[in-house]
Structure formats: structure tokens, C-alpha cells
Short mmCIF file of C-alpha atoms and ligand atoms in Angstrom, two decimals:
data_model
loop_
_atom_site.label_atom_id
_atom_site.label_comp_id
_atom_site.label_asym_id
_atom_site.label_seq_id
_atom_site.Cartn_x
_atom_site.Cartn_y
_atom_site.Cartn_z
CA MET A 993 11.81 -12.22 -20.92
CA THR A 994 10.30 -9.32 -18.95
CA ILE A 995 9.22 -9.81 -15.36
CA PRO A 996 6.75 -7.12 -14.25
CA THR A 997 8.01 -4.85 -11.47
CA GLU A 998 6.06 -2.20 -9.58
CA PRO A 999 6.59 0.05 -6.55
CA ILE A 1000 4.25 0.05 -3.55
CA GLY A 1001 3.62 3.78 -3.33
CA SER A 1002 5.21 6.18 -0.86
CA LEU A 1003 8.56 7.96 -0.97
CA PRO A 1004 10.11 10.19 1.68
CA ARG A 1005 8.86 13.77 1.32
CA PRO A 1006 11.50 16.48 0.72
CA LEU A 1007 12.75 17.80 4.07
CA PRO A 1008 11.73 21.42 3.31
CA LEU A 1009 8.15 20.19 2.78
CA ILE A 1010 8.16 18.22 6.05
CA HIS A 1011 9.45 21.27 7.90
CA ALA A 1012 6.90 23.54 6.23
CA ILE A 1013 4.04 21.21 7.22
CA ALA A 1014 5.29 21.28 10.81
CA ALA A 1015 5.51 25.08 10.67
CA ALA A 1016 1.91 25.25 9.42
CA ASN A 1017 0.90 23.50 12.66
CA GLY A 1018 0.30 20.32 10.75
CA ASP A 1019 -2.37 21.83 8.52
CA ALA A 1020 -1.28 20.33 5.23
CA ARG A 1021 -4.11 22.09 3.41
CA ASP A 1022 -2.56 25.48 4.11
CA PRO A 1023 -2.58 27.20 0.67
CA ALA A 1024 0.99 28.31 1.25
CA LEU A 1025 2.09 24.67 1.07
CA GLN A 1026 0.46 23.78 -2.22
CA ALA A 1027 3.30 24.98 -4.44
CA MET A 1028 5.70 22.86 -2.38
CA TYR A 1029 3.50 19.79 -2.78
CA ASP A 1030 3.27 20.37 -6.52
CA GLU A 1031 7.03 20.66 -6.80
CA ALA A 1032 7.59 17.56 -4.62
CA ILE A 1033 5.36 15.51 -6.93
CA ARG A 1034 6.99 16.81 -10.12
CA ASP A 1035 10.43 16.05 -8.68
CA THR A 1036 9.28 12.59 -7.57
CA VAL A 1037 7.90 11.73 -11.01
CA THR A 1038 11.09 12.88 -12.75
CA ARG A 1039 13.42 11.00 -10.43
CA PHE A 1040 11.18 7.92 -10.38
CA GLU A 1041 11.31 7.73 -14.16
CA ALA A 1042 15.09 8.17 -14.05
CA THR A 1043 15.37 4.92 -12.07
CA GLY A 1044 14.02 3.09 -15.13
CA SER A 1045 10.98 1.85 -13.21
CA PRO A 1046 8.41 0.85 -15.85
CA VAL A 1047 5.58 1.81 -13.45
CA ILE A 1048 5.74 4.74 -11.05
CA THR A 1049 3.68 6.53 -8.39
CA ASP A 1050 3.47 10.11 -7.16
CA GLY A 1051 5.34 8.96 -4.05
CA GLU A 1052 2.16 9.73 -2.07
CA GLN A 1053 3.66 13.16 -1.46
CA ARG A 1054 0.24 14.73 -0.89
CA LYS A 1055 -1.22 11.90 1.19
CA TYR A 1056 -1.57 13.78 4.41
CA HIS A 1057 -0.63 12.57 6.78
CA ASN A 1058 -0.37 8.92 5.87
CA PHE A 1059 -1.52 6.07 3.62
CA TRP A 1060 -4.30 5.13 6.05
CA THR A 1061 -6.29 8.29 6.76
CA TYR A 1062 -5.63 10.55 3.75
CA CYS A 1063 -9.22 10.13 2.59
CA VAL A 1064 -10.83 11.20 5.86
CA HIS A 1065 -8.41 13.85 7.07
CA GLY A 1066 -10.22 17.11 7.75
CA LEU A 1067 -13.72 15.62 8.18
CA SER A 1068 -15.81 17.38 10.82
CA ASN A 1069 -17.24 14.12 12.24
CA ILE A 1070 -14.02 12.52 13.50
CA ALA A 1071 -12.02 12.70 16.74
CA PRO A 1072 -8.28 12.00 17.08
CA ASP A 1073 -8.55 9.24 19.71
CA GLY A 1074 -9.15 6.19 17.52
CA PHE A 1075 -7.39 2.89 16.84
CA LYS A 1076 -3.70 2.70 17.79
CA ILE A 1077 -1.03 0.92 15.74
CA PRO A 1078 1.84 -0.10 18.03
CA PHE A 1079 5.27 -0.41 16.37
CA ALA A 1080 8.09 -2.65 17.57
CA ALA A 1081 10.35 0.39 18.05
CA GLY A 1082 8.02 1.57 20.82
CA HIS A 1083 6.06 4.35 19.13
CA THR A 1084 2.40 4.25 18.09
CA ARG A 1085 0.44 5.78 15.24
CA ARG A 1086 -3.17 6.64 15.83
CA MET A 1087 -6.12 6.87 13.48
CA PRO A 1088 -9.25 8.94 13.90
CA ARG A 1089 -12.53 7.76 15.42
CA LEU A 1090 -15.85 8.39 13.71
CA THR A 1091 -18.16 10.45 15.96
CA SER A 1092 -21.33 10.58 13.84
CA GLY A 1093 -22.76 9.55 10.51
CA PRO A 1094 -22.90 9.60 7.62
CA PHE A 1095 -19.44 8.43 6.63
CA ARG A 1096 -18.02 10.07 3.52
CA TYR A 1097 -14.52 10.42 2.10
CA LYS A 1098 -13.12 13.93 2.03
CA VAL A 1099 -10.61 13.06 -0.71
CA TYR A 1100 -10.56 10.33 -3.36
CA ALA A 1101 -7.10 9.16 -4.41
CA ASP A 1102 -7.78 9.75 -8.11
CA GLN A 1103 -6.98 13.41 -7.53
CA TYR A 1104 -3.39 12.41 -6.70
CA LEU A 1105 -3.28 10.16 -9.74
CA GLU A 1106 -4.60 12.87 -12.04
CA PHE A 1107 -1.87 15.28 -10.96
CA ALA A 1108 0.94 12.72 -11.34
CA MET A 1109 -0.28 11.65 -14.79
CA ARG A 1110 0.13 15.22 -16.04
CA TYR A 1111 3.88 14.85 -15.68
CA ALA A 1112 4.44 11.11 -16.13
CA HIS A 1113 5.64 9.45 -19.34
CA VAL A 1114 5.18 5.88 -18.07
CA PRO A 1115 2.17 4.13 -16.46
CA VAL A 1116 1.21 5.33 -12.97
CA LYS A 1117 -0.34 3.13 -10.30
CA GLN A 1118 -2.42 4.35 -7.37
CA ALA A 1119 -2.64 2.96 -3.85
CA VAL A 1120 -5.86 3.29 -1.86
CA ILE A 1121 -6.67 2.26 1.70
CA SER A 1122 -8.72 -0.88 2.35
CA PRO A 1123 -12.26 -0.90 3.73
CA SER A 1124 -11.02 -3.11 6.57
CA ALA A 1125 -8.53 -0.47 7.74
CA LEU A 1126 -11.17 2.25 7.69
CA SER A 1127 -13.68 -0.03 9.42
CA LEU A 1128 -11.56 0.41 12.56
CA MET A 1129 -12.81 4.02 12.70
CA TYR A 1130 -16.25 2.88 13.84
CA PRO A 1131 -16.25 2.76 17.66
CA ALA A 1132 -16.93 -0.53 19.46
CA GLU A 1133 -19.67 1.12 21.55
CA GLY A 1134 -21.54 2.17 18.41
CA ILE A 1135 -22.86 5.57 17.30
CA ALA A 1136 -26.37 6.70 18.27
CA GLY A 1137 -28.53 7.03 15.16
CA TYR A 1138 -25.91 5.54 12.83
CA SER A 1139 -25.61 1.78 12.99
CA ARG A 1140 -22.54 -0.23 12.06
CA GLU A 1141 -24.51 -1.68 9.14
CA GLU A 1142 -25.21 1.80 7.79
CA PHE A 1143 -21.54 2.66 8.23
CA ILE A 1144 -20.38 -0.43 6.31
CA THR A 1145 -22.80 0.36 3.48
CA ASP A 1146 -21.40 3.88 3.21
CA LEU A 1147 -17.80 2.67 3.55
CA LEU A 1148 -18.10 0.09 0.77
CA ARG A 1149 -19.75 2.59 -1.56
CA GLU A 1150 -17.02 5.19 -0.96
CA HIS A 1151 -14.22 2.62 -1.45
CA GLU A 1152 -15.77 1.23 -4.64
CA ASN A 1153 -16.25 4.76 -5.93
CA GLU A 1154 -12.58 5.60 -5.25
CA ILE A 1155 -11.32 2.51 -7.10
CA ARG A 1156 -13.62 3.15 -10.08
CA ARG A 1157 -12.46 6.75 -10.35
CA CYS A 1158 -8.81 5.59 -10.42
CA LEU A 1159 -9.50 2.84 -12.97
CA GLN A 1160 -11.42 5.21 -15.22
CA LEU A 1161 -8.62 7.73 -15.09
CA GLY A 1162 -6.22 5.08 -16.37
CA ALA A 1163 -4.39 3.81 -13.31
CA HIS A 1164 -1.99 1.04 -14.33
CA LYS A 1165 -3.09 -0.74 -11.16
CA VAL A 1166 -5.11 0.19 -8.14
CA GLN A 1167 -3.46 -1.27 -5.07
CA ILE A 1168 -5.45 -1.75 -1.88
CA ASP A 1169 -3.20 -1.30 1.16
CA PHE A 1170 -3.96 -4.11 3.61
CA THR A 1171 -1.20 -3.74 6.20
CA GLU A 1172 -3.73 -4.46 8.95
CA GLY A 1173 -4.15 -8.03 7.66
CA ARG A 1174 -1.06 -9.37 9.36
CA LEU A 1175 -1.66 -7.07 12.35
CA ALA A 1176 -5.14 -8.58 12.73
CA ILE A 1177 -3.63 -11.92 13.75
CA LYS A 1178 -1.51 -10.21 16.37
CA ILE A 1179 -4.58 -8.46 17.78
CA ASP A 1180 -6.77 -11.56 17.56
CA PRO A 1181 -4.80 -14.83 17.34
CA THR A 1182 -8.05 -16.80 16.81
CA GLY A 1183 -8.10 -15.42 13.25
CA GLU A 1184 -11.67 -14.15 13.58
CA LEU A 1185 -10.71 -10.51 13.02
CA LEU A 1186 -8.70 -11.44 9.93
CA ASN A 1187 -11.64 -13.43 8.57
CA SER A 1188 -13.95 -10.47 9.08
CA PHE A 1189 -11.44 -8.24 7.23
CA ILE A 1190 -11.25 -10.69 4.32
CA ASP A 1191 -15.05 -10.93 4.12
CA LEU A 1192 -15.46 -7.15 4.20
CA ASN A 1193 -12.85 -6.54 1.52
CA ASN A 1194 -14.36 -9.27 -0.64
CA LEU A 1195 -17.76 -7.58 -0.43
CA ALA A 1196 -16.10 -4.62 -2.15
CA LEU A 1197 -14.02 -6.67 -4.61
CA SER A 1198 -17.10 -8.66 -5.66
CA ARG A 1199 -18.50 -5.48 -7.20
CA PHE A 1200 -15.82 -5.54 -9.89
CA THR A 1201 -15.68 -7.68 -13.03
CA PRO A 1202 -12.88 -10.24 -13.49
CA GLU A 1203 -11.41 -7.89 -16.09
CA GLU A 1204 -11.36 -4.99 -13.62
CA ARG A 1205 -9.84 -7.19 -10.95
CA ARG A 1206 -6.85 -7.82 -13.20
CA ARG A 1207 -5.99 -4.17 -12.54
CA ILE A 1208 -6.70 -4.40 -8.82
CA GLY A 1209 -4.14 -5.61 -6.30
CA VAL A 1210 -3.69 -6.04 -2.56
CA HIS A 1211 -0.56 -5.15 -0.58
CA THR A 1212 0.44 -7.03 2.57
CA CYS A 1213 3.36 -6.21 4.85
CA PRO A 1214 4.29 -6.13 8.55
CA GLY A 1215 4.21 -2.31 8.48
CA GLY A 1216 7.09 0.07 7.84
CA ASP A 1217 7.55 3.25 9.85
CA ARG A 1218 10.74 4.79 11.26
CA ASP A 1219 12.60 1.63 10.28
CA SER A 1220 10.23 -0.46 12.39
CA THR A 1221 7.35 -2.94 11.90
CA HIS A 1222 4.10 -3.72 13.73
CA SER A 1223 3.58 -7.40 12.99
CA ALA A 1224 6.78 -9.01 11.64
CA ASP A 1225 6.54 -11.56 14.45
CA VAL A 1226 3.25 -12.91 13.06
CA ASP A 1227 3.80 -16.09 11.03
CA TYR A 1228 2.89 -15.58 7.35
CA ALA A 1229 1.39 -19.08 7.45
CA GLU A 1230 -1.42 -17.56 9.52
CA LEU A 1231 -2.14 -14.90 6.91
CA LEU A 1232 -1.31 -16.01 3.37
CA PRO A 1233 -3.92 -18.79 2.92
CA SER A 1234 -6.65 -16.26 3.72
CA LEU A 1235 -4.99 -13.48 1.73
CA PHE A 1236 -5.27 -15.35 -1.56
CA GLU A 1237 -9.01 -15.76 -0.91
CA LEU A 1238 -9.33 -12.06 -1.72
CA LYS A 1239 -10.91 -11.57 -5.14
CA ALA A 1240 -8.03 -9.55 -6.55
CA GLY A 1241 -5.79 -10.25 -9.52
CA ASN A 1242 -2.52 -9.06 -7.95
CA PHE A 1243 -0.78 -9.38 -4.62
CA TYR A 1244 2.17 -7.31 -3.40
CA VAL A 1245 3.79 -9.37 -0.66
CA ALA A 1246 6.66 -8.17 1.55
CA LEU A 1247 9.32 -10.88 1.37
CA ALA A 1248 12.82 -9.37 1.44
CA GLY A 1249 12.62 -8.77 5.19
CA GLU A 1250 11.54 -12.34 6.00
CA ASP A 1251 13.97 -14.68 7.77
CA ASP A 1252 12.94 -17.78 5.79
CA ARG A 1253 11.96 -16.66 2.30
CA ALA A 1254 11.83 -20.19 0.86
CA ARG A 1255 9.20 -21.21 3.39
CA VAL A 1256 7.06 -18.17 2.55
CA LEU A 1257 7.45 -18.90 -1.17
CA ARG A 1258 6.23 -22.47 -0.63
CA ILE A 1259 3.13 -21.15 1.15
CA ILE A 1260 2.48 -18.70 -1.70
CA ARG A 1261 2.91 -21.51 -4.25
CA ASP A 1262 0.41 -23.66 -2.37
CA PHE A 1263 -2.30 -21.01 -2.03
CA ILE A 1264 -2.08 -18.65 -5.01
CA LYS A 1265 -4.95 -19.06 -7.50
CA PRO A 1266 -4.32 -19.55 -11.24
CA ASP A 1267 -5.72 -16.12 -12.13
CA GLN A 1268 -3.57 -14.28 -9.55
CA ARG A 1269 -0.10 -12.77 -9.85
CA VAL A 1270 2.22 -12.26 -6.89
CA PHE A 1271 4.71 -9.40 -6.82
CA VAL A 1272 7.30 -10.50 -4.26
CA GLY A 1273 9.25 -7.94 -2.26
CA VAL A 1274 12.93 -7.92 -3.24
CA ILE A 1275 13.90 -4.64 -1.51
CA ALA A 1276 13.64 -3.86 2.20
CA PRO A 1277 12.80 -0.14 2.60
CA ILE A 1278 13.37 -0.19 6.38
CA ASP A 1279 16.86 -1.70 6.02
CA GLN A 1280 19.48 1.04 5.58
CA ARG A 1281 21.76 -1.39 3.74
CA MET A 1282 21.64 -0.97 -0.05
CA GLU A 1283 20.70 -4.08 -2.02
CA SER A 1284 22.78 -4.71 -5.15
CA PRO A 1285 21.13 -5.55 -8.49
CA GLU A 1286 22.83 -8.97 -8.35
CA GLU A 1287 21.33 -9.65 -4.95
CA VAL A 1288 17.89 -8.70 -6.29
CA ARG A 1289 18.48 -10.94 -9.31
CA ASP A 1290 19.20 -13.90 -7.05
CA ARG A 1291 16.07 -13.24 -5.00
CA VAL A 1292 13.96 -13.26 -8.18
CA LEU A 1293 15.62 -16.48 -9.35
CA GLU A 1294 14.87 -18.02 -5.95
CA ALA A 1295 11.20 -16.97 -6.23
CA ALA A 1296 11.02 -18.36 -9.77
CA LYS A 1297 11.79 -21.83 -8.41
CA TYR A 1298 8.41 -21.76 -6.65
CA ILE A 1299 6.14 -19.40 -8.59
CA PRO A 1300 5.26 -19.93 -12.28
CA LEU A 1301 6.82 -17.09 -14.31
CA GLU A 1302 3.48 -16.00 -15.74
CA GLN A 1303 2.34 -15.35 -12.16
CA LEU A 1304 5.50 -13.66 -10.85
CA GLY A 1305 6.46 -10.01 -10.45
CA THR A 1306 8.66 -7.98 -8.12
CA THR A 1307 8.10 -5.03 -5.82
CA ASP A 1308 9.47 -3.30 -2.74
CA ASP A 1309 8.47 -4.76 0.63
CA CYS A 1310 6.52 -1.63 1.48
CA GLY A 1311 6.35 2.06 0.75
CA PHE A 1312 9.42 4.06 1.74
CA SER A 1313 7.52 6.51 3.92
CA PRO A 1314 3.91 5.49 4.62
CA PHE A 1315 3.73 8.26 7.24
CA CYS A 1316 4.51 11.71 5.90
CA ASP A 1317 6.89 12.85 8.65
CA ASP A 1318 9.14 9.77 8.56
CA THR A 1319 12.72 10.90 7.92
CA SER A 1320 14.46 7.57 8.61
CA THR A 1321 15.19 7.04 4.90
CA THR A 1322 16.41 9.73 2.48
CA ARG A 1323 14.91 10.26 -0.97
CA GLU A 1324 18.33 9.42 -2.44
CA THR A 1325 18.43 6.04 -0.69
CA ALA A 1326 14.86 5.26 -1.72
CA PHE A 1327 15.48 5.98 -5.42
CA GLU A 1328 18.75 4.03 -5.31
CA LYS A 1329 16.94 1.01 -3.88
CA ILE A 1330 14.25 1.29 -6.55
CA ARG A 1331 16.97 1.37 -9.20
CA ALA A 1332 18.42 -1.85 -7.75
CA ARG A 1333 14.96 -3.47 -7.91
CA VAL A 1334 14.51 -2.53 -11.55
CA LEU A 1335 18.02 -3.58 -12.63
CA GLY A 1336 17.99 -6.80 -10.62
CA THR A 1337 14.59 -7.80 -12.01
CA GLN A 1338 15.88 -7.18 -15.55
CA LEU A 1339 18.97 -9.31 -14.85
CA ALA A 1340 16.78 -12.15 -13.62
CA GLY A 1341 14.56 -11.84 -16.68
CA ALA A 1342 17.62 -12.21 -18.91
CA VAL A 1343 18.76 -15.34 -17.04
CA LEU A 1344 15.31 -16.91 -17.11
CA GLY A 1345 14.72 -16.00 -20.75
CA GLY A 1346 18.00 -17.58 -21.79
CA SER A 1347 17.55 -20.85 -19.98
ZN1 ZN B 1478 3.43 -1.83 3.42
#
């Protein structure tokens, strides 16, 4: 039997590209860089397919400069001093602040998908950022002449538009990155912020038909940057019951890095809806140690004790380089780990099919 397996999205960029971006003073739209981006994506697609992964991505090579703000980078109505994401290793990542309305995306992710599909021979999925993450761009003190309500209306329209463009182009799945879900509980232990995120994202998801939602997924993780996390200390029990309230057909849940996987699997079993599939993380991108296919197989078999097979899939815990300048993992290591995921999932499928 075949157990579905999918990546999350990002891969480390080639070092020459990272250095060239730095040399261009961080202006990733410098025309001189475009040939390097093109080559990075072609190389990513080729090597991704060589891992045997039945579904690939473009490695988010052109998502400048991260998975969170790619769609707004370069807008004239933003300032750099927005929301801060603190990582356990001590560093922070910062997102832009909106300074005036109206809010529009500068880039829709389907342009990345279109380019990757030119070279791919297998299905390609596309990750997009959630409305809840982008909602943090609107300042707490408000914007004169542009209310929060107007902002949310614009935000939901842009997000819906981006997903529709990716679906129409033929994305295998469109995955909404929701890393701020677990972080929300750390910021606001009452759970109110998380609830507002769930409600906002459901406003967007409600615009899609059940059939469309079967191709839409949500990714949750404790963050992954420079081998560090932002919310691994938040108990999944605080997040997962709300997570499965999202009106999506697929969930990509970081699990390999959890201390007590069985407990998390029990929570998933108790809260997943019959029309939802969970792709459990069987590879830890921020762990330098290489997982073996046999180890992955055993993790899948463990998950299969709790999750019905028709609702189970596997994934990596997170992207391998959500921020474009992260050099903590090499491309070689990332592809090797993906290969272990694919092989281990196949091994588990053979065991489960034969029993
Ligand atoms: Zn992630």
C-alpha cells in the first residue's frame, strides 16, 4: 500500500546565491541575480526528483527573503520595524509593519509554481503564508484612514486570490504556513490570540468548496531557523484541538522533534475530523543527525497505531530553510533526509500492506 508523502517547502539556497544576494545589498530583485535564481530552481527540481519524492517543491529558492513576507517584500507602504519572532537560540526575525492602506500583495506564489512546473516531471505543491501571519503587519495603534476591518477585507481577498491562482495552475496541494499558531499560545497563554487566528483563517477557508479544500492544507511547527525553534516549549495539547477546527483537508504536523510522540498522536487521533488527513513529520530538519529509512519506517508504523491509514501521510517537520540566508543545513543533507523520508515511508507501506 502507498502512504502519501510530501515535503513542506523550503530547501537551503546554493551558497553562491546567498553570497550574491548579500553582495547586492540584499536586493534580491537585482536583475543580475535572476539567472542564479533560475539555475537554483532548476537544480532543486532535478535533485528533488532524484530523491524519489512523489511530490516536490521549488525549494522556495526565490521566496525572498523568507516564507512569511515574500508576498509583501518591496511594497512602498511598509516599514521594517514590525512584529518580532524570537528564537530559542537568541536571535530574532522581524517582519514589516504596514504604514498605510490599501494592502496588496506584491507577489503571488503561483509565479514560483509556474516556473517550477516548467521543469518538473512529478506533481508540485506550493506553500503560501497564512492570513493570520500577515495580520500581524497591521499596527496595534491603527492606521489613519485605513481601518483594521478594511485591512482584513483586503488581506482575505489577496490570500484567497493567491490560493485560487495556485489551484488553477495545477498545484498538487496548496499549503498554508501557520507557524504562528503554536507561537500564539506562547504570546498569549489565554488562547485568545490563537482563537482569533483560527477564526480569521477559517473566514478565508470558508470561501472554498469541500472539493477545493481537499487540495488545501495547513502546516504547523514550532519554527525552524538556524537549527532553532520559537515555540517548541508550547504544549501541542494547547494547539491541536483548535488546529483541526480549520476547514482544510490536510494538516502537516511537525512530530519528529517532539519528546513524546505517542502523546501527540493520541491528541491528533482524538481531534482529527473524518474528512481530514494528517501528514506527520518523520524527519527533523533542524537536527544535524541523519535519520535512516528504517527509523522513518518505525515512526510511520508508530503513527499508524493511532491514525487510520486512509487519513495518514508523512512529511518533514518543517522546511529546511524557511529564511533564505540560513546556512545551518547543507543542500546535500536536506536532500539526503528527504530521501530517507521517501524510502522509510515506502518501507512502512510495504509492512502495512502485507499485514
Ligand atoms: Zn515549519
